[in-house]
PDB file of C-alpha atoms and ligand atoms in Angstrom:
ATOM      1  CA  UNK A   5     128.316  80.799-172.790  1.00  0.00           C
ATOM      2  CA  UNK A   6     126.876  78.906-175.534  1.00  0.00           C
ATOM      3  CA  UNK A   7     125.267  81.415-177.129  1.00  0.00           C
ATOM      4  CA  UNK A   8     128.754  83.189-177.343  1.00  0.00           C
ATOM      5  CA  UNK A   9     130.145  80.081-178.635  1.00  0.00           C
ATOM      6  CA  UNK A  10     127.148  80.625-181.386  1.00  0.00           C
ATOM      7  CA  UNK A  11     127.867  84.042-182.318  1.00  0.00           C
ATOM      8  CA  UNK A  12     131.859  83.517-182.460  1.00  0.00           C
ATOM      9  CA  UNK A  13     130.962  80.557-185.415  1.00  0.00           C
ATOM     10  CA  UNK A  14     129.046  82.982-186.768  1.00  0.00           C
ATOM     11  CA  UNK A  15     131.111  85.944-187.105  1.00  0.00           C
ATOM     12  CA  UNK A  16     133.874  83.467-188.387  1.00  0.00           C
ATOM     13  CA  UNK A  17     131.569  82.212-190.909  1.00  0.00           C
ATOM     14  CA  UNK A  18     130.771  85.577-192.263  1.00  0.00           C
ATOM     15  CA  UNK A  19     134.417  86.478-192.622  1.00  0.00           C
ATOM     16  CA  UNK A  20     135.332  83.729-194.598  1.00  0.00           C
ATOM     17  CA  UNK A  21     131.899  83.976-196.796  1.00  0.00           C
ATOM     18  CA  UNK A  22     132.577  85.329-200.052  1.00  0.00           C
ATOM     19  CA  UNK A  23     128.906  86.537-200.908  1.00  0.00           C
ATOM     20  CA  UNK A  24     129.507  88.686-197.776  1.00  0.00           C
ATOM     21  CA  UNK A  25     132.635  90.302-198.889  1.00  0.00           C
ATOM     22  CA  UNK A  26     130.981  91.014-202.458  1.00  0.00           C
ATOM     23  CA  UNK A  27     127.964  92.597-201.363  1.00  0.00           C
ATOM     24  CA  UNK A  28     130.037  95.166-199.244  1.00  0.00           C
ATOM     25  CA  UNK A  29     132.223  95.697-202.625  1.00  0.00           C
ATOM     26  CA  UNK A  30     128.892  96.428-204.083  1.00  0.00           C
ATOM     27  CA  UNK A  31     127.181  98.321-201.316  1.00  0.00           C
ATOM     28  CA  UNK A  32     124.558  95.478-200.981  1.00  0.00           C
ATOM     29  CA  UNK A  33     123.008  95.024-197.251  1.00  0.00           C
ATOM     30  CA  UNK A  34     122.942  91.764-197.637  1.00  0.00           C
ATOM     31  CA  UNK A  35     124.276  88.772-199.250  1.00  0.00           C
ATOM     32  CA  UNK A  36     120.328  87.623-199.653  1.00  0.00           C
ATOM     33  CA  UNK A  37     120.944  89.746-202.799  1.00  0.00           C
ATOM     34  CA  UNK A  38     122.967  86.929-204.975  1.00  0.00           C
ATOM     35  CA  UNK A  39     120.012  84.506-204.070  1.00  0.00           C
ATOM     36  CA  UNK A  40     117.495  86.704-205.611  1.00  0.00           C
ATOM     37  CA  UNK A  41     120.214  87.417-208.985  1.00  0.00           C
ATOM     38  CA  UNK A  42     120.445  83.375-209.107  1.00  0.00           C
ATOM     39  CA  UNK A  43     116.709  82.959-208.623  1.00  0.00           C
ATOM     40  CA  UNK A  44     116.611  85.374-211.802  1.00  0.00           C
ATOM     41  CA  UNK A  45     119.087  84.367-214.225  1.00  0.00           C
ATOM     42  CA  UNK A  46     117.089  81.114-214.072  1.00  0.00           C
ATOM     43  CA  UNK A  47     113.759  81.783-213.788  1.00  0.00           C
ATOM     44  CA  UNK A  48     113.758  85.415-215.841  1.00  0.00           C
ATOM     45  CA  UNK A  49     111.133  86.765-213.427  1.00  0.00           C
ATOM     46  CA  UNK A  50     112.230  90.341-213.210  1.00  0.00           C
ATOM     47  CA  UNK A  51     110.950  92.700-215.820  1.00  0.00           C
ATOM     48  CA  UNK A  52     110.893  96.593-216.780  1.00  0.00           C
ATOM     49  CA  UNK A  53     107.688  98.236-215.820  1.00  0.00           C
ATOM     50  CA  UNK A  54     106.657  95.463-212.859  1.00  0.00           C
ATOM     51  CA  UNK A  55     105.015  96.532-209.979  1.00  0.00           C
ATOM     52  CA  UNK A  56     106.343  94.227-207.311  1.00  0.00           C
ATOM     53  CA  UNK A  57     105.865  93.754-203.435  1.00  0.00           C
ATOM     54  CA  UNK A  58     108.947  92.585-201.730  1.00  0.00           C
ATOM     55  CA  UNK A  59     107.579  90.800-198.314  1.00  0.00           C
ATOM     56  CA  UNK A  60     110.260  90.540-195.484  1.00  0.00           C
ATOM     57  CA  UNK A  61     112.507  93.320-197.353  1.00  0.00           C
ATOM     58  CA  UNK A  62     114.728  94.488-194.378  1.00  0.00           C
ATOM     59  CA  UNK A  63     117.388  94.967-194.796  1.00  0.00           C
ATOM     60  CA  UNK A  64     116.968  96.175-197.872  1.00  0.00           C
ATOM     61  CA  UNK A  65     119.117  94.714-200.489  1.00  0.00           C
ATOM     62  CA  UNK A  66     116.446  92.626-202.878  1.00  0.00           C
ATOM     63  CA  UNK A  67     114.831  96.135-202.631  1.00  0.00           C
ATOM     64  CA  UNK A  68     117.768  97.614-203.729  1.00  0.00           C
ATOM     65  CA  UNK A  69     118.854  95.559-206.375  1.00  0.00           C
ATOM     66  CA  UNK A  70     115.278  96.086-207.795  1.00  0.00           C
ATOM     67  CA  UNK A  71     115.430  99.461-207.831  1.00  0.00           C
ATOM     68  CA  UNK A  72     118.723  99.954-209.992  1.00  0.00           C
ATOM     69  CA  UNK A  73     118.394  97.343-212.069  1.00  0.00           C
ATOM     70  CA  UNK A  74     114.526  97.785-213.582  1.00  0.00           C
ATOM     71  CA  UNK A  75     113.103 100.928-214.854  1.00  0.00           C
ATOM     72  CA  UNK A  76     109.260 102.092-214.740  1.00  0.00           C
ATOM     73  CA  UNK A  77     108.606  99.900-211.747  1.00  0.00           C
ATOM     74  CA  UNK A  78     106.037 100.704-208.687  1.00  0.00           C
ATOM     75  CA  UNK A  79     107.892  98.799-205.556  1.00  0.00           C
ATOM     76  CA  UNK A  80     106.623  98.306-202.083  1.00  0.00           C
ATOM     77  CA  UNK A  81     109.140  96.601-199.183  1.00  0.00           C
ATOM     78  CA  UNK A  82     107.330  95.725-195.601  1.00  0.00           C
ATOM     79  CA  UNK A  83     109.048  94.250-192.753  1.00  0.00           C
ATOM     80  CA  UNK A  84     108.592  94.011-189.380  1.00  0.00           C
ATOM     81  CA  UNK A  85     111.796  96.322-188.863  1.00  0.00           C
ATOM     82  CA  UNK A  86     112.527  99.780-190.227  1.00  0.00           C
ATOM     83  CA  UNK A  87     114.057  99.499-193.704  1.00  0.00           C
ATOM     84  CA  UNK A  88     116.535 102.563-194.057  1.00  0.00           C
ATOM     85  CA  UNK A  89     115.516 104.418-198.011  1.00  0.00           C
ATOM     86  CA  UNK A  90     115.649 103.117-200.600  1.00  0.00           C
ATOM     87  CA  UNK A  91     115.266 105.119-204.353  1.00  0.00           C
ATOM     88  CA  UNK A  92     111.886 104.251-205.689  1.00  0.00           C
ATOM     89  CA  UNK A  93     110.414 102.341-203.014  1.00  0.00           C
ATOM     90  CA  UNK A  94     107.779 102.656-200.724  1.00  0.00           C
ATOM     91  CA  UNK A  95     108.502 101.393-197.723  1.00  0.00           C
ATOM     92  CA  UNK A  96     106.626 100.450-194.623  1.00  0.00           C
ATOM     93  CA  UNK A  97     107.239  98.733-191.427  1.00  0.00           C
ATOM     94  CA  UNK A  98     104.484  96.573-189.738  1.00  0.00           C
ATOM     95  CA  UNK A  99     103.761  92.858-189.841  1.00  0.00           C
ATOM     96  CA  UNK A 100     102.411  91.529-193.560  1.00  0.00           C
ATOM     97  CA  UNK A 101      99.403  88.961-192.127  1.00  0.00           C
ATOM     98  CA  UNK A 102      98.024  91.858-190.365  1.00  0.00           C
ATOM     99  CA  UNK A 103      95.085  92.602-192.309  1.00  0.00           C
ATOM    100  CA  UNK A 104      95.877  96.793-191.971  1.00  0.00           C
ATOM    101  CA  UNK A 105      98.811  95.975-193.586  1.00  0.00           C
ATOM    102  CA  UNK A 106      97.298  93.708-196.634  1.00  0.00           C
ATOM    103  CA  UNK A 107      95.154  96.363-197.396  1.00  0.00           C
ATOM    104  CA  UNK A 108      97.829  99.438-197.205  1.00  0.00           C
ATOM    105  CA  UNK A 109      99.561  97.535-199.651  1.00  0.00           C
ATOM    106  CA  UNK A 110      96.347  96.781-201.782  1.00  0.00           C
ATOM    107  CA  UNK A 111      95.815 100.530-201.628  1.00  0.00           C
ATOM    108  CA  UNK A 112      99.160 101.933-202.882  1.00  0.00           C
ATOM    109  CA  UNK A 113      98.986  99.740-205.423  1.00  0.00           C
ATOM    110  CA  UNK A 114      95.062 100.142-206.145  1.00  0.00           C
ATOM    111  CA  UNK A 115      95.496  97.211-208.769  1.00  0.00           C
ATOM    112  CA  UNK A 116      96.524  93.537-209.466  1.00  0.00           C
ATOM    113  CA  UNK A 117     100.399  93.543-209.820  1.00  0.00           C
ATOM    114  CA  UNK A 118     103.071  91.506-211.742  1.00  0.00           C
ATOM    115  CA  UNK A 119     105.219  89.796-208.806  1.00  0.00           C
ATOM    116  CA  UNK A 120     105.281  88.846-204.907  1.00  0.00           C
ATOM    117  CA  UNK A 121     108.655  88.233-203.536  1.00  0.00           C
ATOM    118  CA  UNK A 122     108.878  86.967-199.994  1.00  0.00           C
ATOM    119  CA  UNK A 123     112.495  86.295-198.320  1.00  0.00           C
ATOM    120  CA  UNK A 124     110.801  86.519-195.049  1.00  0.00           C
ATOM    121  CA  UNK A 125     111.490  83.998-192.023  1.00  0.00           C
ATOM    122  CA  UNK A 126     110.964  84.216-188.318  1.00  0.00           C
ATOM    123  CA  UNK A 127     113.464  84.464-185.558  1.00  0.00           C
ATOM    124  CA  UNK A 128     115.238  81.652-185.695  1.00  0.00           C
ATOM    125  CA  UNK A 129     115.339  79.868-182.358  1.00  0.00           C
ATOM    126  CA  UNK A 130     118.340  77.246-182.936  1.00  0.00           C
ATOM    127  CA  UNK A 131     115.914  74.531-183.609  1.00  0.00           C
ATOM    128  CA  UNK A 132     116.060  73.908-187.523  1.00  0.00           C
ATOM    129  CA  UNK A 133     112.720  71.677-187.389  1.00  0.00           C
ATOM    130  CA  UNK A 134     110.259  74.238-184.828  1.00  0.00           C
ATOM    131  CA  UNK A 135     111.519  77.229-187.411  1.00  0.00           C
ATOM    132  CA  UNK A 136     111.035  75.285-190.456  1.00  0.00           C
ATOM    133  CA  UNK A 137     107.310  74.704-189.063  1.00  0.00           C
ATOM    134  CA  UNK A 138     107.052  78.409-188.588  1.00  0.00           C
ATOM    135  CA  UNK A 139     108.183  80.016-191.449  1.00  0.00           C
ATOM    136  CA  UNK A 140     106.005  77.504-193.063  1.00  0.00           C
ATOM    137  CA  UNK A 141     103.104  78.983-191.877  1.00  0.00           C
ATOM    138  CA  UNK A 142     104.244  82.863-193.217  1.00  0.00           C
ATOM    139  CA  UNK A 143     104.928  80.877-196.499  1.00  0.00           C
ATOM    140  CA  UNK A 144     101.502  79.875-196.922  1.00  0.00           C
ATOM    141  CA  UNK A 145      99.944  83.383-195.580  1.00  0.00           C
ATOM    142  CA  UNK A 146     102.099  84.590-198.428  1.00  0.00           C
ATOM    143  CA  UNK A 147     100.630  82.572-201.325  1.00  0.00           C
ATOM    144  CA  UNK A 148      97.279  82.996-200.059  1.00  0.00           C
ATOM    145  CA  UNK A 149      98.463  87.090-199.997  1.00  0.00           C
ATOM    146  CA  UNK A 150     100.167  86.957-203.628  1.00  0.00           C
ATOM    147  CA  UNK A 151      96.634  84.729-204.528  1.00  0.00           C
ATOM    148  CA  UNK A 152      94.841  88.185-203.924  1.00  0.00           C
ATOM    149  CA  UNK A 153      97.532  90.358-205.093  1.00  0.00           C
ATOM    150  CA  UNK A 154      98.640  88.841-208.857  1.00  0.00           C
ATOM    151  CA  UNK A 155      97.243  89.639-212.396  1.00  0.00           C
ATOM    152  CA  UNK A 156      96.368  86.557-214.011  1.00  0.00           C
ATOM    153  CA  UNK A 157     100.160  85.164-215.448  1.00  0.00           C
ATOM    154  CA  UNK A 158     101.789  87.150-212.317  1.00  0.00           C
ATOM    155  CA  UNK A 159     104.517  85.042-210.600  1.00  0.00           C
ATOM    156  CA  UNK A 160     105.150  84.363-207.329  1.00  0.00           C
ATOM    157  CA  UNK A 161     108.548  83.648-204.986  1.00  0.00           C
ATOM    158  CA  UNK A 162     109.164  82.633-201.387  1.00  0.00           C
ATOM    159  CA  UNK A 163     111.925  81.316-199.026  1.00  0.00           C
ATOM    160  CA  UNK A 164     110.855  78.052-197.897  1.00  0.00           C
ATOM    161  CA  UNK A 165     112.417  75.517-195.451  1.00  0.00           C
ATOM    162  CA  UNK A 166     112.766  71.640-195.944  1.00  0.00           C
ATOM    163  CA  UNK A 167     110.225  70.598-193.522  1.00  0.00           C
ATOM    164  CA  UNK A 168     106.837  69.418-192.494  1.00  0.00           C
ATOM    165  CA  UNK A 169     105.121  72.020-194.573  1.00  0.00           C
ATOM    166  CA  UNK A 170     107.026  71.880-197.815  1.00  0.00           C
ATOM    167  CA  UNK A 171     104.428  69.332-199.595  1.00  0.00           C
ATOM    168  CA  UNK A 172     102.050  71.210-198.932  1.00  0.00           C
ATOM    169  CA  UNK A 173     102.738  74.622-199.923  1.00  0.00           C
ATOM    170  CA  UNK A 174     104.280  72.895-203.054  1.00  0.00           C
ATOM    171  CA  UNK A 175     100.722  71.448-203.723  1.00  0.00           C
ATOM    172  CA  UNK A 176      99.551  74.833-203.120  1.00  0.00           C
ATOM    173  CA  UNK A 177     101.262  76.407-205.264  1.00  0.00           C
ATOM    174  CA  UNK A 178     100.853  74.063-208.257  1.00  0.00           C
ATOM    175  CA  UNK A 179      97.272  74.105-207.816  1.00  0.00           C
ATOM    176  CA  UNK A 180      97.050  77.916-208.604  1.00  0.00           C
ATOM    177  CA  UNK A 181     100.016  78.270-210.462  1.00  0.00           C
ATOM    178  CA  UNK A 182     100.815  76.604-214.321  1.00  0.00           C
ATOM    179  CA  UNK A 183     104.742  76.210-213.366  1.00  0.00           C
ATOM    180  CA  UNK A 184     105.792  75.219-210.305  1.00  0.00           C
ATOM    181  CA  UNK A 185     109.818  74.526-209.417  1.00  0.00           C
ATOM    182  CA  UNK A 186     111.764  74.713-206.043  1.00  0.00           C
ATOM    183  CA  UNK A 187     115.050  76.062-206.275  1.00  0.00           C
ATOM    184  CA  UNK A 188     118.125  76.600-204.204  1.00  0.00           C
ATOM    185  CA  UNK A 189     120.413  79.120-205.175  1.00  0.00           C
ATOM    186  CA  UNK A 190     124.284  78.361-204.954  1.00  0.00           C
ATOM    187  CA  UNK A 191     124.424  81.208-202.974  1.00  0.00           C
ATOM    188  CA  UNK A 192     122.147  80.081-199.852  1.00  0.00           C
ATOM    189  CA  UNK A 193     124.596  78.239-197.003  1.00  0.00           C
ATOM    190  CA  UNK A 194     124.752  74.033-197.751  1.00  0.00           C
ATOM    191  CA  UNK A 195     124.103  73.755-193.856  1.00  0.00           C
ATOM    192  CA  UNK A 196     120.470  75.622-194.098  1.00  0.00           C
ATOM    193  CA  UNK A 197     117.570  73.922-194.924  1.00  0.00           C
ATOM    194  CA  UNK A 198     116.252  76.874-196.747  1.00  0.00           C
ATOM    195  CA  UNK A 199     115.452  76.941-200.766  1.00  0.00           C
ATOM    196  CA  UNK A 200     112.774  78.861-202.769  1.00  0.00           C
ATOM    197  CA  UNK A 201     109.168  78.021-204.596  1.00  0.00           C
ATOM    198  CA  UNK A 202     109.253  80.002-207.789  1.00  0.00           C
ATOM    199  CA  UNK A 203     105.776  79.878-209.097  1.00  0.00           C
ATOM    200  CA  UNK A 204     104.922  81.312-212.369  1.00  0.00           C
ATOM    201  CA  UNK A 205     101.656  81.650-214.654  1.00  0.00           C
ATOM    202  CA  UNK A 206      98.900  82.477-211.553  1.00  0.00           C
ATOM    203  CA  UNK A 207      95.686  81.015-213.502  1.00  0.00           C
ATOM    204  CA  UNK A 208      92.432  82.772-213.355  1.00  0.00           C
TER     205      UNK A 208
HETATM  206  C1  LIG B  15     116.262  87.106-194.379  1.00  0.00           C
HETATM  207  S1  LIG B  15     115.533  88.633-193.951  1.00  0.00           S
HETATM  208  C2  LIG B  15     115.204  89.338-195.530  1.00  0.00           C
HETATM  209  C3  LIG B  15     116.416  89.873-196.246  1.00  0.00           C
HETATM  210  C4  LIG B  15     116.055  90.716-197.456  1.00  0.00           C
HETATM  211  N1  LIG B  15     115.538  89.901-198.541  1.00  0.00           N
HETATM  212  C5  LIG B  15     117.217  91.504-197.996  1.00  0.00           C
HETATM  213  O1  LIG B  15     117.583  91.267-199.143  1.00  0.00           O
HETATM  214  O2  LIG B  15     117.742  92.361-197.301  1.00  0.00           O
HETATM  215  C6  LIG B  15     113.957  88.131-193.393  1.00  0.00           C
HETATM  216  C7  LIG B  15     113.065  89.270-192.904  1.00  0.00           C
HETATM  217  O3  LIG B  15     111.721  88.795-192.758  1.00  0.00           O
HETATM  218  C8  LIG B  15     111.107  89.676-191.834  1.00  0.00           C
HETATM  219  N2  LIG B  15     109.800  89.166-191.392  1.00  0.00           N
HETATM  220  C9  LIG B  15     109.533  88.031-190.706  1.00  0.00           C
HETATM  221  N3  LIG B  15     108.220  87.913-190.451  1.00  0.00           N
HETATM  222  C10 LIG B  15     107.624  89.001-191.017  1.00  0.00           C
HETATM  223  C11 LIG B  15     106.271  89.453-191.088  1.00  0.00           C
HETATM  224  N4  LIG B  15     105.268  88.748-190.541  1.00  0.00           N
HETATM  225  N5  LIG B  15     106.006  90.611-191.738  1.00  0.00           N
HETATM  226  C12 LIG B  15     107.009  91.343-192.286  1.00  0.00           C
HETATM  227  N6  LIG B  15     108.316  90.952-192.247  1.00  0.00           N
HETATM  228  C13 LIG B  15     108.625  89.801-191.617  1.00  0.00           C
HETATM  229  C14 LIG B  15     112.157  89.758-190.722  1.00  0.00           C
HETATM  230  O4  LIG B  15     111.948  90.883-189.898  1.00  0.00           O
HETATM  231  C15 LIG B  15     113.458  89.828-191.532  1.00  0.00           C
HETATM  232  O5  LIG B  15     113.921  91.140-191.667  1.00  0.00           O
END
């Protein structure tokens, strides 16, 4: 009964939400696209020629918004669901901490890259502080991930939630990173406690 009452709110909430009626204008699979376009038009992280793994891709649309808007680029999108194709990127579906994963990616690449971009977050389970705790945790498996993955000056970004773990994968990041900022795009919903780390300059 509840959880009905759950999914009703939500469905309302999606009709009225304008970043959901634009990205089906623009055949987007997601409104997480805007938050990546906002996270760029501020930060200027996106380049022609990067190669660029996109962690927690599914459904697809920071994927696809990378592939027609750059040119020359090597893109990889994992997620623990299938992601239907996408031009221009490789896609695979399996869990990122699992070390087969890590090092499929390391292979297709075979060499440091410019960008990580993670999006990723658990299941949420209705209690905001338990998934902020969680997703936590994948935030700092992915800095310690983009750590091994980056050329020296490569930049890193990742969905993170107001929470216990926020200091410290802020500290984290500034200690390996020369510019640290947290960000939340006008596009993410007021009523989530998610933002974003963008962290630029990894030093070597
Ligand atoms: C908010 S969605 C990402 C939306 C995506 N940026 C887009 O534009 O379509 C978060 C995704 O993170 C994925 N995820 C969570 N934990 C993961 C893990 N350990 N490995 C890979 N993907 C994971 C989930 O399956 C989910 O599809």
């Amino acid at each position: 009964m509840k959880k009905n009452r759950i999914s009703k709110n939500w469905i309302n909430k999606q009709r009225r939400d304008i970043y959901v009626r634009q990205s089906k204008i623009e055949g987007y699979r997601s409104r997480a696209v805007y938050k990546l376009k906002e996270i760029n038009d501020k930060f200027k992280i996106l380049r022609n020629g990067q190669s660029i793994v996109d962690l927690g891709g599914a459904p697809g649309s920071w994927s696809q918004y990378l592939s027609s808007t750059l040119k020359n680029t090597k893109l990889l999108a994992i997620d623990l669901l299938e992601i239907q194709e996408i031009k221009n990127v490789k896609l695979m579906k399996g869990d990122f901490t699992d070390d087969i994963y890590k090092q499929k990616i390391k292979s297709f690449f075979n060499t440091k890259i410019d960008l990580v971009i993670s999006d990723m977050a658990v299941n949420t389970t209705g209690n905001k502080n338990l998934d902020a705790i969680v997703t936590g945790e994948l935030a700092m498996e992915s800095i310690e991930f983009a750590k091994e993955m980056l050329k020296t000056n490569g930049q890193f970004v990742t969905k993170i939630f107001m929470g216990s773990s926020f200091n410290e994968i802020v500290s984290e990041s500034k200690k390996y990173f020369r510019e640290t900022s947290v960000f939340k795009p006008p596009s993410s919903r007021k009523d989530s406690k998610e933002t974003f780390l963008i962290s630029k300059f990894l030093r070597s």
